[in-house]
Amino acid sequence: YSEGRCHCPLDNKVLTENDMFPDSCVEREILQLRVKCPNYTLGCSRMVDLNYVEHHTQGCDFQPVICPNECAATVLQKELEQHLIAECILRLTKCQLCDHPYAFNQEQ
């Protein structure tokens, strides 16, 4: 590439935009490469095809998720249920006297 022109690597002819096209063969090969889950450092040991990474992380037990109760906690997907049941300060609990629901951090 020089002076804004692309040259063929085989015969050094100047290439125009019409001479170029996306190489889907190489793209397919790349997308089939096996890679570690992005959550590897958090404990996931899965190896997945590059084109499957996004799908895998959506259901990965080690994917960090934000508490849906908006308590500001970020926990691993596999720990979310326990967090919502026993740890979240904004989890709903019921008054033992009247059965009225209230946020755990507003206990009276």
Backbone as JSON, one array per atom type, in Angstrom:
{
  "sequence": "YSEGRCHCPLDNKVLTENDMFPDSCVEREILQLRVKCPNYTLGCSRMVDLNYVEHHTQGCDFQPVICPNECAATVLQKELEQHLIAECILRLTKCQLCDHPYAFNQEQ",
  "N": [[0.86, -1.18, 0.0], [0.8, 2.0, -1.03], [0.89, 5.52, -1.33], [-1.91, 5.74, -1.26], [-2.79, 3.68, -2.83], [-3.62, 0.3, -3.54], [-1.8, -2.68, -4.02], [-1.41, -5.69, -5.86], [-0.2, -8.52, -4.18], [1.09, -10.51, -5.6], [1.68, -9.85, -8.36], [2.1, -7.17, -8.28], [0.38, -5.35, -9.48], [-1.74, -2.49, -9.69], [-4.56, -2.35, -7.66], [-8.05, -1.95, -7.95], [-11.03, -0.81, -6.32], [-13.04, -2.42, -7.29], [-11.71, -4.75, -7.81], [-11.42, -6.0, -5.43], [-12.7, -8.1, -2.8], [-14.6, -9.41, -0.04], [-13.11, -12.02, 1.83], [-14.68, -14.69, 2.46], [-14.1, -17.32, 3.02], [-11.79, -17.39, 4.6], [-12.81, -15.95, 6.74], [-14.76, -17.76, 7.71], [-13.05, -19.82, 8.55], [-11.65, -18.53, 10.6], [-13.75, -17.96, 12.39], [-14.3, -20.48, 13.26], [-12.28, -21.14, 14.93], [-11.1, -22.42, 18.02], [-11.58, -21.06, 21.18], [-10.84, -19.83, 24.5], [-13.4, -19.38, 26.94], [-14.55, -16.04, 27.55], [-14.83, -15.67, 30.24], [-12.9, -17.1, 31.48], [-10.92, -16.42, 33.39], [-12.51, -16.12, 35.57], [-13.28, -18.61, 36.21], [-14.49, -20.32, 34.31], [-14.0, -23.09, 32.28], [-14.51, -23.74, 29.7], [-14.0, -24.35, 26.22], [-14.76, -22.83, 23.25], [-16.12, -22.46, 19.9], [-15.14, -19.58, 18.09], [-17.24, -18.19, 16.83], [-19.32, -18.86, 18.47], [-19.03, -17.74, 20.9], [-20.44, -15.45, 21.95], [-23.06, -16.49, 22.27], [-22.5, -18.55, 24.1], [-21.55, -17.08, 26.37], [-23.85, -15.79, 27.2], [-25.25, -17.71, 28.6], [-23.4, -18.64, 30.37], [-22.22, -19.91, 33.42], [-20.34, -18.47, 34.78], [-20.55, -15.87, 34.01], [-20.5, -12.47, 34.74], [-23.18, -10.76, 36.3], [-25.54, -8.15, 36.81], [-27.32, -7.39, 39.72], [-30.81, -7.8, 39.55], [-32.43, -6.44, 41.3], [-31.37, -4.0, 41.61], [-29.42, -3.4, 43.57], [-26.84, -2.71, 43.33], [-24.96, -4.71, 43.31], [-22.72, -6.97, 41.69], [-22.66, -10.16, 40.56], [-21.66, -13.6, 39.93], [-23.32, -15.44, 37.36], [-24.03, -18.03, 38.2], [-24.28, -17.64, 40.91], [-26.34, -15.94, 41.31], [-29.02, -16.65, 42.04], [-28.74, -17.47, 44.75], [-27.82, -15.06, 45.8], [-30.09, -13.41, 45.4], [-31.92, -14.66, 47.07], [-30.75, -14.76, 49.67], [-28.75, -12.77, 50.12], [-29.01, -10.22, 48.93], [-29.52, -6.85, 49.68], [-31.8, -5.56, 48.99], [-33.7, -7.46, 48.65], [-36.98, -8.85, 48.66], [-38.9, -9.35, 51.53], [-41.2, -10.71, 53.95], [-43.33, -9.23, 56.36], [-43.5, -10.55, 59.58], [-45.68, -10.24, 61.16], [-47.86, -9.04, 59.73], [-47.68, -10.01, 57.15], [-47.01, -8.37, 55.07], [-45.13, -7.36, 52.23], [-41.73, -6.16, 52.14], [-38.65, -4.36, 51.54], [-35.6, -5.91, 52.41], [-33.58, -4.29, 53.55], [-35.05, -2.34, 54.78], [-35.97, -3.17, 57.14], [-37.88, -3.21, 60.09]],
  "CA": [[0.0, 0.0, 0.0], [1.58, 3.24, -1.07], [0.24, 6.65, -1.97], [-3.33, 5.52, -1.35], [-3.12, 2.63, -3.8], [-3.37, -1.08, -3.14], [-1.14, -3.45, -5.07], [-1.49, -7.15, -5.76], [1.05, -9.04, -3.62], [1.73, -11.46, -6.52], [2.25, -9.23, -9.56], [2.29, -5.75, -7.98], [-0.54, -4.5, -10.25], [-2.61, -1.65, -8.88], [-5.9, -2.91, -7.5], [-9.14, -1.0, -7.75], [-12.03, -1.29, -5.38], [-13.78, -3.49, -7.97], [-10.9, -5.97, -7.8], [-11.38, -6.55, -4.07], [-13.93, -8.69, -2.26], [-14.35, -10.04, 1.26], [-12.72, -13.43, 1.76], [-15.52, -15.4, 3.43], [-13.47, -18.6, 3.37], [-10.92, -17.11, 5.75], [-13.7, -15.57, 7.84], [-15.32, -19.0, 8.27], [-11.98, -20.51, 9.26], [-11.39, -17.79, 11.84], [-14.89, -18.12, 13.3], [-14.3, -21.85, 13.77], [-11.18, -21.32, 15.87], [-11.52, -22.69, 19.4], [-11.03, -20.07, 22.11], [-11.31, -19.93, 25.88], [-14.51, -18.5, 27.31], [-14.07, -14.77, 28.1], [-14.9, -15.75, 31.7], [-11.89, -18.07, 31.9], [-10.27, -15.97, 34.63], [-13.49, -16.21, 36.65], [-13.47, -20.02, 36.52], [-15.05, -21.14, 33.24], [-12.94, -23.81, 31.57], [-15.02, -24.13, 28.38], [-13.41, -23.91, 24.96], [-15.88, -22.73, 22.3], [-15.82, -21.84, 18.6], [-15.19, -18.12, 18.18], [-18.57, -17.71, 16.43], [-20.28, -19.29, 19.48], [-18.67, -17.1, 22.17], [-21.53, -14.61, 22.46], [-24.13, -17.38, 22.72], [-22.04, -19.23, 25.32], [-21.46, -16.18, 27.52], [-25.2, -15.46, 27.67], [-25.69, -18.73, 29.56], [-22.24, -19.1, 31.13], [-22.36, -19.81, 34.88], [-19.33, -17.55, 35.3], [-20.79, -14.54, 33.45], [-20.93, -11.49, 35.75], [-24.49, -10.16, 36.06], [-25.93, -7.12, 37.78], [-28.53, -7.77, 40.46], [-32.01, -7.18, 38.99], [-33.06, -5.6, 42.32], [-30.64, -2.72, 41.58], [-28.7, -3.17, 44.83], [-25.48, -2.36, 42.9], [-24.07, -5.88, 43.36], [-22.44, -7.75, 40.5], [-22.33, -11.53, 40.98], [-21.61, -14.55, 38.83], [-24.64, -15.99, 37.01], [-24.31, -19.21, 39.02], [-24.51, -17.21, 42.29], [-27.42, -14.95, 41.35], [-30.17, -17.13, 42.81], [-28.39, -17.38, 46.18], [-27.76, -13.63, 46.12], [-31.46, -12.89, 45.48], [-32.62, -15.29, 48.19], [-30.17, -14.58, 51.0], [-27.71, -11.76, 50.29], [-29.38, -8.91, 48.4], [-30.11, -5.99, 50.71], [-33.09, -5.09, 48.49], [-34.61, -8.59, 48.43], [-38.26, -8.7, 49.35], [-39.22, -10.27, 52.62], [-42.55, -10.4, 54.45], [-43.5, -8.94, 57.77], [-43.97, -11.74, 60.31], [-46.95, -9.93, 61.81], [-48.97, -8.76, 58.81], [-47.39, -10.65, 55.87], [-46.79, -7.33, 54.07], [-43.75, -7.42, 51.71], [-40.89, -4.97, 52.24], [-37.24, -4.6, 51.21], [-34.85, -6.38, 53.57], [-32.83, -3.2, 54.18], [-35.98, -1.45, 55.45], [-36.51, -3.95, 58.25], [-38.21, -2.39, 61.26]],
  "C": [[0.9, 1.23, 0.0], [0.79, 4.31, -1.81], [-1.25, 6.41, -2.19], [-3.75, 4.45, -2.33], [-2.8, 1.27, -3.2], [-2.76, -1.81, -4.33], [-1.3, -4.94, -4.8], [-0.16, -7.66, -5.19], [1.77, -10.0, -4.57], [2.39, -10.78, -7.71], [2.42, -7.71, -9.45], [1.43, -4.82, -8.83], [-1.38, -3.69, -9.27], [-4.0, -2.27, -8.86], [-6.9, -1.79, -7.32], [-10.11, -1.61, -6.75], [-12.83, -2.45, -5.97], [-13.03, -4.82, -7.98], [-10.94, -6.68, -6.45], [-12.74, -7.09, -3.66], [-13.61, -9.32, -0.91], [-14.05, -11.53, 1.09], [-13.49, -14.22, 2.81], [-14.95, -16.75, 3.83], [-12.59, -18.42, 4.61], [-11.76, -16.74, 6.96], [-14.29, -16.81, 8.5], [-14.26, -19.76, 9.07], [-11.69, -19.84, 10.6], [-12.51, -18.02, 12.84], [-14.99, -19.53, 13.86], [-13.14, -22.12, 14.72], [-11.72, -21.52, 17.27], [-10.81, -21.69, 20.32], [-11.56, -20.34, 23.51], [-12.5, -18.99, 26.07], [-13.93, -17.19, 27.86], [-14.07, -14.76, 29.63], [-13.92, -16.77, 32.26], [-11.25, -17.68, 33.24], [-11.21, -16.01, 35.83], [-13.85, -17.66, 36.97], [-14.04, -20.89, 35.42], [-13.92, -21.79, 32.44], [-13.36, -24.22, 30.16], [-14.19, -23.54, 27.25], [-14.56, -23.92, 23.95], [-15.38, -22.17, 20.98], [-16.0, -20.33, 18.74], [-16.58, -17.59, 17.83], [-19.65, -18.06, 17.45], [-20.06, -18.57, 20.81], [-19.82, -16.29, 22.75], [-22.67, -15.46, 23.0], [-23.74, -18.07, 24.03], [-22.06, -18.3, 26.53], [-22.84, -15.79, 28.06], [-25.7, -16.47, 28.7], [-24.58, -19.25, 30.45], [-22.46, -18.87, 32.63], [-21.42, -18.76, 35.47], [-19.46, -16.13, 34.73], [-21.2, -13.59, 34.57], [-22.28, -10.87, 35.34], [-24.78, -9.15, 37.16], [-27.23, -7.56, 38.43], [-29.75, -7.05, 39.88], [-32.76, -6.3, 40.0], [-32.4, -4.23, 42.43], [-29.98, -2.37, 42.91], [-27.25, -2.79, 44.58], [-24.51, -3.53, 42.96], [-23.92, -6.49, 41.97], [-21.97, -9.11, 40.99], [-22.22, -12.41, 39.75], [-23.01, -15.11, 38.6], [-25.0, -17.15, 37.92], [-24.61, -18.85, 40.48], [-25.71, -16.28, 42.43], [-28.6, -15.41, 42.2], [-29.91, -17.03, 44.31], [-28.35, -15.93, 46.63], [-29.18, -13.08, 46.32], [-32.21, -13.43, 46.68], [-32.07, -14.84, 49.54], [-29.25, -13.38, 51.19], [-28.12, -10.35, 49.88], [-30.05, -8.06, 49.48], [-31.48, -5.45, 50.28], [-34.07, -6.23, 48.21], [-35.9, -8.35, 49.22], [-38.41, -9.77, 50.41], [-40.59, -9.87, 53.15], [-42.52, -10.16, 55.95], [-44.08, -10.17, 58.46], [-45.32, -11.5, 60.96], [-48.11, -9.78, 60.82], [-48.79, -9.36, 57.42], [-47.17, -9.64, 54.74], [-45.34, -7.4, 53.57], [-43.02, -6.08, 51.87], [-39.45, -5.35, 51.89], [-36.49, -4.94, 52.49], [-34.12, -5.25, 54.28], [-33.72, -2.18, 54.88], [-36.64, -2.14, 56.64], [-36.72, -3.04, 59.46], [-38.44, -3.26, 62.46]]
}
